[in-house]
Coordinates of C-alpha atoms in Angstrom, one line a residue:
M1 CA 156.0 102.1 72.9
D2 CA 152.7 100.6 71.6
M3 CA 149.8 102.5 72.4
I4 CA 147.3 100.6 74.8
I5 CA 143.9 100.4 73.0
R6 CA 141.0 99.5 75.4
I7 CA 137.8 97.1 74.4
A8 CA 134.6 98.0 75.9
D9 CA 131.6 95.1 75.2
K10 CA 128.3 96.6 75.0
T11 CA 126.7 93.1 74.0
L12 CA 124.8 93.3 77.5
R13 CA 123.9 96.8 77.2
E14 CA 122.6 96.4 73.3
K15 CA 120.6 93.0 74.1
S16 CA 118.8 94.5 76.9
K17 CA 117.4 97.3 74.9
V18 CA 113.5 97.2 73.9
G19 CA 113.2 95.6 70.7
A20 CA 116.5 93.2 70.9
S21 CA 116.1 89.3 71.8
S22 CA 115.9 89.3 75.7
L23 CA 118.8 87.3 77.7
S24 CA 117.9 85.2 80.1
F25 CA 119.4 85.8 84.0
K26 CA 121.9 82.8 83.1
E27 CA 122.9 83.9 79.6
K28 CA 123.7 87.4 80.9
I29 CA 125.7 86.0 83.8
D30 CA 127.8 83.5 81.1
I31 CA 128.5 86.4 78.8
A32 CA 130.0 88.1 81.6
K33 CA 132.1 85.4 82.7
Q34 CA 133.4 84.6 78.7
L35 CA 134.1 88.4 78.5
D36 CA 136.3 88.4 81.7
S37 CA 138.3 85.3 80.4
L38 CA 139.2 87.1 77.8
K39 CA 140.1 90.0 79.9
V40 CA 138.1 92.5 78.1
D41 CA 138.6 95.9 79.7
I42 CA 135.0 97.2 80.2
I43 CA 132.3 95.2 80.4
E44 CA 129.2 97.3 79.6
T45 CA 125.5 96.3 81.4
S46 CA 122.2 97.1 81.0
E47 CA 120.6 100.1 82.4
I48 CA 118.8 99.5 85.3
I49 CA 115.0 99.5 84.3
N50 CA 113.5 96.6 85.7
G51 CA 114.1 97.6 89.4
K52 CA 115.1 94.5 91.7
K53 CA 115.6 92.1 89.0
D54 CA 118.4 94.4 87.1
I55 CA 120.0 95.1 90.3
L56 CA 120.5 91.6 91.3
Y57 CA 121.9 90.8 88.1
L58 CA 124.4 93.6 88.7
H59 CA 125.3 92.7 92.2
T60 CA 125.9 89.1 90.7
I61 CA 128.2 90.2 88.1
S62 CA 130.1 92.9 90.5
S63 CA 130.9 89.5 92.6
I64 CA 132.0 87.1 89.7
V65 CA 133.8 89.6 87.2
K66 CA 137.6 89.7 88.6
N67 CA 139.4 91.4 85.6
S68 CA 137.1 93.7 83.8
I69 CA 135.8 97.1 84.7
I70 CA 132.0 97.0 85.2
S71 CA 130.3 99.7 83.5
C72 CA 127.0 100.5 84.3
P73 CA 124.9 103.2 81.9
V74 CA 123.0 106.0 83.5
G75 CA 120.7 108.7 82.4
I76 CA 121.3 112.5 83.3
S77 CA 119.9 111.9 86.8
E78 CA 121.3 112.1 90.1
K79 CA 118.7 109.5 91.5
E80 CA 119.9 107.1 88.3
V81 CA 123.7 107.6 89.5
E82 CA 123.0 106.6 92.8
V83 CA 121.4 103.4 92.3
A84 CA 123.5 102.1 89.5
Y85 CA 126.7 102.6 91.7
D86 CA 125.0 100.9 94.7
A87 CA 124.3 98.1 92.6
I88 CA 127.7 97.8 91.4
K89 CA 130.0 99.4 94.0
T90 CA 131.1 95.5 95.2
A91 CA 133.1 95.4 91.5
V92 CA 136.6 95.3 91.6
K93 CA 136.5 98.0 89.2
P94 CA 133.2 100.0 89.2
R95 CA 132.4 102.6 86.5
L96 CA 129.3 104.5 85.4
N97 CA 128.6 105.6 82.0
I98 CA 126.8 108.8 81.7
L99 CA 124.5 109.1 78.3
V100 CA 124.1 112.2 77.3
P101 CA 122.1 112.8 74.1
V102 CA 123.6 116.0 72.2
S103 CA 122.0 115.6 68.9
T104 CA 119.1 118.9 68.8
V105 CA 116.5 116.0 68.1
Q106 CA 117.5 113.7 70.7
M107 CA 117.9 116.6 73.5
E108 CA 114.3 117.9 72.6
Y109 CA 112.3 114.9 71.9
L110 CA 113.9 112.3 74.5
C111 CA 115.2 114.8 77.2
H112 CA 112.9 117.7 77.0
K113 CA 116.1 120.1 77.3
K114 CA 117.5 123.3 75.5
P115 CA 121.3 122.9 74.9
D116 CA 121.5 125.6 78.0
K117 CA 119.7 123.4 80.3
M118 CA 121.4 120.2 79.0
L119 CA 124.9 121.8 79.3
D120 CA 123.8 122.2 83.3
A121 CA 122.7 118.8 83.5
V122 CA 126.0 117.7 82.2
V123 CA 127.9 119.5 84.7
S124 CA 125.9 118.6 87.7
V125 CA 125.3 115.0 87.2
T126 CA 129.0 114.5 85.9
K127 CA 129.9 116.2 89.6
Y128 CA 127.6 114.3 91.5
A129 CA 128.9 111.0 89.9
S130 CA 132.3 111.6 90.3
S131 CA 131.7 112.5 94.0
V132 CA 130.5 108.7 94.2
C133 CA 132.3 106.8 91.8
K134 CA 135.9 107.3 90.9
D135 CA 135.7 106.4 87.5
I136 CA 133.3 108.1 85.5
E137 CA 132.9 107.9 81.4
V138 CA 130.5 110.5 79.6
S139 CA 129.2 109.4 76.7
F140 CA 127.9 111.7 73.8
V141 CA 125.1 110.2 71.9
D142 CA 124.7 110.8 68.5
S143 CA 127.7 113.3 68.5
T144 CA 128.4 113.3 65.1
R145 CA 124.6 115.1 64.3
A146 CA 125.3 117.6 67.0
E147 CA 125.7 121.3 66.7
K148 CA 129.6 121.6 66.7
E149 CA 129.8 124.7 69.3
F150 CA 127.5 122.9 71.5
L151 CA 129.2 119.8 71.3
Y152 CA 132.9 121.6 72.2
K153 CA 131.0 123.0 75.3
A154 CA 129.8 119.7 76.3
V155 CA 133.0 117.8 76.0
K156 CA 134.6 120.4 78.0
V157 CA 132.5 120.6 81.1
A158 CA 132.3 116.9 81.3
V159 CA 136.1 116.8 81.8
E160 CA 136.0 119.8 83.9
N161 CA 133.8 118.0 86.4
G162 CA 135.2 114.6 86.6
A163 CA 134.8 112.8 83.6
K164 CA 137.8 110.2 83.0
T165 CA 136.9 108.8 79.4
V166 CA 134.7 110.9 77.0
T167 CA 132.8 108.7 74.1
L168 CA 132.4 110.3 70.6
C169 CA 129.0 108.5 69.1
D170 CA 128.4 108.1 65.5
S171 CA 125.0 106.8 66.2
A172 CA 123.5 107.0 63.1
G173 CA 126.7 105.8 61.3
I174 CA 126.7 108.7 58.7
M175 CA 130.7 109.3 58.6
L176 CA 133.4 107.3 56.5
P177 CA 136.6 106.7 58.4
G178 CA 138.5 109.7 57.0
E179 CA 135.4 111.9 57.9
F180 CA 135.5 110.4 61.6
E181 CA 139.4 111.4 61.8
K182 CA 138.9 114.6 60.6
Y183 CA 135.9 114.9 63.2
I184 CA 138.1 113.9 66.0
L185 CA 141.0 116.0 65.0
D186 CA 138.6 119.1 64.9
I187 CA 137.7 118.4 68.5
Y188 CA 141.0 117.9 70.1
E189 CA 141.8 121.1 68.5
K190 CA 138.9 123.0 69.8
V191 CA 138.7 121.5 73.2
P192 CA 142.3 120.6 74.5
E193 CA 141.1 119.6 77.7
L194 CA 140.3 116.6 75.8
K195 CA 143.9 115.4 76.0
N196 CA 143.7 115.0 79.8
V197 CA 141.0 112.0 79.4
V198 CA 140.8 108.8 77.5
L199 CA 139.0 109.4 74.3
S200 CA 136.3 106.5 73.3
V201 CA 134.4 106.3 70.1
E202 CA 131.0 104.3 69.4
C203 CA 130.8 103.6 65.8
S204 CA 127.5 102.5 64.0
D205 CA 127.9 99.9 61.1
E206 CA 125.1 101.0 59.6
M207 CA 127.2 101.4 56.0
N208 CA 129.3 98.4 57.0
M209 CA 132.3 101.2 58.1
G210 CA 132.3 100.6 61.7
T211 CA 134.8 98.5 62.4
A212 CA 137.2 100.5 59.8
S213 CA 135.9 104.0 61.4
A214 CA 136.8 102.7 65.1
I215 CA 140.4 101.4 63.9
A216 CA 140.9 104.9 61.8
S217 CA 140.1 106.7 65.0
V218 CA 143.2 105.2 67.3
N219 CA 145.4 107.1 64.5
V220 CA 144.1 110.3 65.7
G221 CA 143.9 109.7 69.5
A222 CA 141.3 107.3 70.3
R223 CA 141.7 104.9 73.2
Q224 CA 138.9 102.9 73.6
I225 CA 136.7 101.3 71.1
K226 CA 132.9 100.3 72.1
V227 CA 132.1 96.6 70.2
A228 CA 129.7 93.9 70.6
T229 CA 128.2 90.4 69.4
G230 CA 125.4 89.1 67.9
V231 CA 124.1 93.0 67.8
L232 CA 123.1 94.6 64.6
N233 CA 125.0 97.8 63.3
C234 CA 127.7 97.3 65.6
P235 CA 131.3 96.6 65.2
T236 CA 131.9 93.0 66.4
L237 CA 134.3 92.1 69.5
K238 CA 136.3 89.8 66.8
S239 CA 136.5 91.7 63.9
V240 CA 138.1 94.6 65.8
L241 CA 140.4 92.2 67.7
N242 CA 141.4 90.5 64.6
V243 CA 142.4 94.0 63.0
F244 CA 144.8 94.4 66.2
R245 CA 145.8 90.6 65.9
V246 CA 147.0 91.0 62.1
K247 CA 147.9 94.7 62.2
K248 CA 149.7 94.7 65.5
N249 CA 152.9 96.1 64.4
V250 CA 151.5 98.5 61.6
L251 CA 149.3 100.1 64.2
D252 CA 151.7 100.0 66.9
I253 CA 149.2 99.1 69.5
E254 CA 149.0 96.7 72.4
T255 CA 145.8 95.4 74.2
S256 CA 145.5 93.6 77.3
M257 CA 143.5 90.7 76.4
N258 CA 144.0 87.1 76.2
M259 CA 144.1 86.5 72.7
A260 CA 144.4 82.8 72.6
V261 CA 140.9 82.4 73.6
L262 CA 139.4 84.9 71.3
D263 CA 137.8 82.3 68.9
N264 CA 136.1 80.3 71.8
V265 CA 135.2 83.1 73.7
A266 CA 133.4 85.0 70.7
E267 CA 131.8 81.9 69.4
R268 CA 130.3 81.0 72.6
I269 CA 129.3 84.7 73.2
S270 CA 127.8 84.8 69.5
L271 CA 125.5 81.3 70.6
I272 CA 124.4 82.7 73.7
A273 CA 123.6 86.4 72.3
E274 CA 121.7 84.7 69.3
G275 CA 119.8 82.2 71.5
G276 CA 121.8 79.4 70.7
F277 CA 121.5 77.9 74.2
S278 CA 118.7 77.0 76.1
R279 CA 118.1 78.0 79.8
F280 CA 119.2 75.5 82.5
G281 CA 116.2 73.3 83.8
G282 CA 115.1 69.8 84.2
S283 CA 112.6 67.5 82.0
T284 CA 109.6 66.1 83.4
D285 CA 109.7 63.3 81.6
E286 CA 108.8 60.2 83.7
S287 CA 111.4 58.0 82.4
E288 CA 114.2 60.4 83.9
K289 CA 116.1 59.5 86.6
S290 CA 114.7 59.4 90.1
Y291 CA 116.3 59.3 93.4
S292 CA 115.9 56.9 96.3
E293 CA 116.6 58.5 100.0
D294 CA 120.0 56.9 100.2
V295 CA 121.4 58.1 97.0
K296 CA 124.7 60.2 97.4
F297 CA 126.6 62.7 95.6
S298 CA 130.2 63.7 95.8
A299 CA 132.4 66.3 94.3
D300 CA 132.7 64.4 90.8
D301 CA 129.2 65.4 90.2
D302 CA 128.7 68.4 87.9
M303 CA 126.6 71.5 88.0
H304 CA 124.0 69.7 85.5
T305 CA 123.5 66.7 87.6
I306 CA 123.3 68.4 90.7
G307 CA 120.8 70.9 89.1
K308 CA 118.8 67.7 87.9
A309 CA 118.3 66.4 91.3
I310 CA 117.1 69.9 92.7
F311 CA 114.8 70.0 90.1
D312 CA 113.7 66.3 90.6
L313 CA 113.0 67.1 94.0
G314 CA 110.4 69.8 93.1
Y315 CA 112.2 73.1 93.0
E316 CA 111.9 75.4 90.2
L317 CA 115.0 77.8 90.8
S318 CA 116.7 80.3 88.7
D319 CA 120.0 79.5 86.9
E320 CA 122.3 81.9 89.3
E321 CA 120.6 80.1 92.4
I322 CA 121.5 76.8 90.8
K323 CA 125.0 77.9 90.3
D324 CA 125.2 79.6 94.3
I325 CA 123.8 75.9 95.5
Y326 CA 126.6 73.9 93.5
D327 CA 129.1 76.1 94.7
D328 CA 128.0 75.8 98.4
F329 CA 127.6 71.7 97.6
L330 CA 131.3 71.4 96.6
K331 CA 132.4 73.0 99.9
I332 CA 130.3 69.9 101.6
A333 CA 131.0 67.3 98.8
A334 CA 135.1 68.0 99.4
K335 CA 135.0 66.4 102.9
K336 CA 131.9 63.6 102.6
A337 CA 129.0 62.6 100.3
V338 CA 126.1 64.9 100.3
G339 CA 122.9 62.9 100.6
L340 CA 119.3 64.2 99.7
K341 CA 118.2 65.8 102.9
E342 CA 121.6 67.5 103.0
L343 CA 121.2 68.6 99.5
E344 CA 118.1 70.3 100.4
A345 CA 119.2 71.8 103.6
I346 CA 121.8 73.7 101.3
V347 CA 119.0 74.7 98.9
A348 CA 117.3 76.2 101.9
S349 CA 120.1 77.9 102.9
T350 CA 121.3 78.9 99.9
A351 CA 118.9 79.6 97.1
M352 CA 117.2 83.0 96.8
Q353 CA 118.6 84.9 99.6
V354 CA 116.4 87.9 99.5
T355 CA 115.8 91.0 101.6
P356 CA 113.0 89.8 104.2
T357 CA 109.6 91.2 103.9
F358 CA 108.9 89.9 107.6
K359 CA 111.4 90.0 110.3
I360 CA 110.9 88.5 113.8
K361 CA 110.6 91.3 116.6
S362 CA 109.6 88.5 119.3
Y363 CA 108.0 85.4 120.2
V364 CA 106.2 84.0 123.5
I365 CA 105.1 80.2 123.6
N366 CA 102.7 78.9 126.5
S367 CA 103.0 75.0 126.4
G368 CA 102.4 72.4 129.0
N369 CA 100.8 68.6 129.5
V370 CA 97.6 70.4 131.3
I371 CA 97.4 73.5 128.8
T372 CA 96.5 74.0 125.2
P373 CA 99.6 75.2 123.4
T374 CA 99.5 78.8 122.5
A375 CA 101.9 81.4 120.5
N376 CA 102.0 85.1 120.6
I377 CA 104.2 86.4 117.9
E378 CA 105.2 89.9 116.9
L379 CA 106.7 90.3 113.2
V380 CA 107.7 93.9 111.6
R381 CA 106.9 94.5 107.8
N382 CA 108.1 98.1 106.7
D383 CA 108.6 99.4 110.1
E384 CA 105.2 98.2 111.1
V385 CA 104.7 95.8 114.3
L386 CA 102.2 93.1 113.5
R387 CA 100.8 90.5 115.9
G388 CA 99.4 87.3 115.6
I389 CA 98.1 85.0 118.6
S390 CA 97.1 81.4 117.8
I391 CA 96.6 78.1 119.6
G392 CA 97.9 74.8 118.1
D393 CA 98.4 70.9 118.3
G394 CA 101.6 71.5 119.8
S395 CA 104.3 74.8 120.3
I396 CA 105.4 74.6 116.7
D397 CA 101.9 74.4 115.0
A398 CA 100.6 77.3 117.3
A399 CA 103.6 79.2 116.0
F400 CA 103.0 78.7 112.4
R401 CA 99.1 79.4 112.7
A402 CA 100.3 82.6 114.5
I403 CA 102.2 83.8 111.5
E404 CA 99.6 82.5 109.2
Q405 CA 97.3 84.8 111.2
I406 CA 99.7 87.6 110.8
I407 CA 100.3 87.4 107.0
G408 CA 96.4 86.4 106.2
H409 CA 97.2 83.6 104.1
H410 CA 97.7 79.6 104.4
Y411 CA 100.3 78.1 102.7
E412 CA 100.5 74.4 102.5
L413 CA 103.4 72.8 104.2
D414 CA 104.9 70.2 102.1
D415 CA 107.7 69.3 104.6
F416 CA 108.9 70.0 107.9
Q417 CA 112.1 68.5 109.2
I418 CA 114.1 68.9 112.7
Q419 CA 117.4 67.6 113.2
S420 CA 120.4 67.8 115.5
V421 CA 123.4 69.9 114.0
T422 CA 125.9 69.5 117.2
R423 CA 125.7 67.2 120.3
G424 CA 125.4 67.8 123.9
R425 CA 122.5 69.8 126.1
E426 CA 123.3 73.0 124.4
A427 CA 123.3 71.4 120.8
M428 CA 122.3 73.3 118.1
G429 CA 118.9 72.3 116.2
E430 CA 118.1 72.7 112.7
S431 CA 114.9 73.1 111.3
L432 CA 113.7 72.8 107.5
V433 CA 110.2 74.2 106.1
K434 CA 109.0 73.5 102.8
L435 CA 105.9 75.5 101.4
R436 CA 104.1 75.2 98.4
S437 CA 102.7 78.1 96.7
E438 CA 101.1 77.8 93.3
G439 CA 102.4 74.8 92.5
K440 CA 106.2 75.9 93.6
L441 CA 108.2 74.9 96.6
Y442 CA 109.8 77.3 98.8
S443 CA 112.2 76.3 101.4
G444 CA 113.6 78.0 104.4
K445 CA 116.0 76.9 107.1
G446 CA 116.6 77.9 110.8
T447 CA 119.1 77.3 113.4
S448 CA 118.9 77.5 117.0
T449 CA 119.7 76.2 120.5
D450 CA 115.6 76.5 120.8
I451 CA 114.2 74.2 118.1
V452 CA 110.9 76.1 118.1
E453 CA 112.7 79.8 117.1
A454 CA 114.8 77.6 114.9
S455 CA 111.4 76.2 113.2
I456 CA 109.6 79.8 113.3
N457 CA 113.0 81.5 111.7
A458 CA 112.8 78.8 108.7
Y459 CA 109.2 79.3 108.4
I460 CA 109.4 83.2 108.1
N461 CA 112.5 82.8 105.9
A462 CA 110.3 80.6 103.2
I463 CA 107.5 83.0 103.4
N464 CA 109.8 86.0 102.7
K465 CA 111.0 84.1 99.6
I466 CA 107.6 83.5 98.4
Y467 CA 107.0 87.4 98.9
Y468 CA 110.0 88.5 97.3
E469 CA 109.2 86.5 93.8
E470 CA 105.5 87.8 94.0
E471 CA 106.9 91.3 94.0
F472 CA 107.9 90.5 90.4

């Protein structure tokens, strides 16, 4: 029976490192989609470095990838393990990849740890990680330059404490294929526990031997190979899979990948990784298409058309937000034509759903034909109750002014719409608020049988989007 060899693609991980050319959010998502369509076994993401931005990207990838394992790298820190797993736990197949420097130089200068302390860290972090996530990989960085006796102990304790995959890394690319085979055989001999888990290899292509060394490792027990696209000194996805395709019978190996789409996927990822695709956006040229109030969009309109319409309406949204809006647009367009106001309602409802900075605790509105309308509103921020009281030209105006008093800032109200969603005395009302901050539009939508409440919710929703973006 042919051996099953897993492929772990680390393009996203490598391209996010300091010094590498950066990828946009859309490009990261596009690469993940392409790899998933190829049915690559493991997609390695970048580490969580930029807080909420990286977490949002990991949440998104976890929700769209259906075939591949999503592997998030972490350091030897229980806190990193906790944050990373929380970001990918909704994935169909989540994995944590613990990166452990094991050469003497890297241990001392990167981790400031002596060998015995590093072993303790491997034990504690691997044990903790395996308690929160079923699939744990431990990658021994620069392992070909590690002290052998120390490496044997490190591999042994990693397996004993829950690692399901162990990766040996020739990070400096110092070994020839034959040397790498002997190196692996030696570790198997000294650490018999290694036979109980999947052995993975990560070979540098520094001497143009990375692919050859990776393939050679298969002959002596490796069952997972790390690849990338558009990354220097790394075996490429296409080069490794082409060897599998041509020498399948000789090597007695099998993969789960959709080889029929390999060439197209590899080419597209290469273009994205090397900056061949520009970010999605719209032109501000006045000759570009403008839209009348009665324009209608249908399910036949593609994402670029809808994205262009949204841009022309004045919104500057990220590519993942455009995709989410388009998905919701298609659900409505499958039943009827969609006008501009409905499209804006979708934008308000879908784009940039964020963790709210402000939440409504209570509101009291006093209004009548013989008194000046007043609003008394309480909002909660970080468990602190904030109160604002204001008068206005009407109930809604008073409410908006009270909210402005609380946040201490006035945002330009670019548009305000109220419409009925259902009919009857208990009809649902929908409010759409558009605020402008530093030239950009932020929209919020609120729905309630009380139109004042709907308007307050819409206003707070828009405010929360502004605050969320300003945090970055």
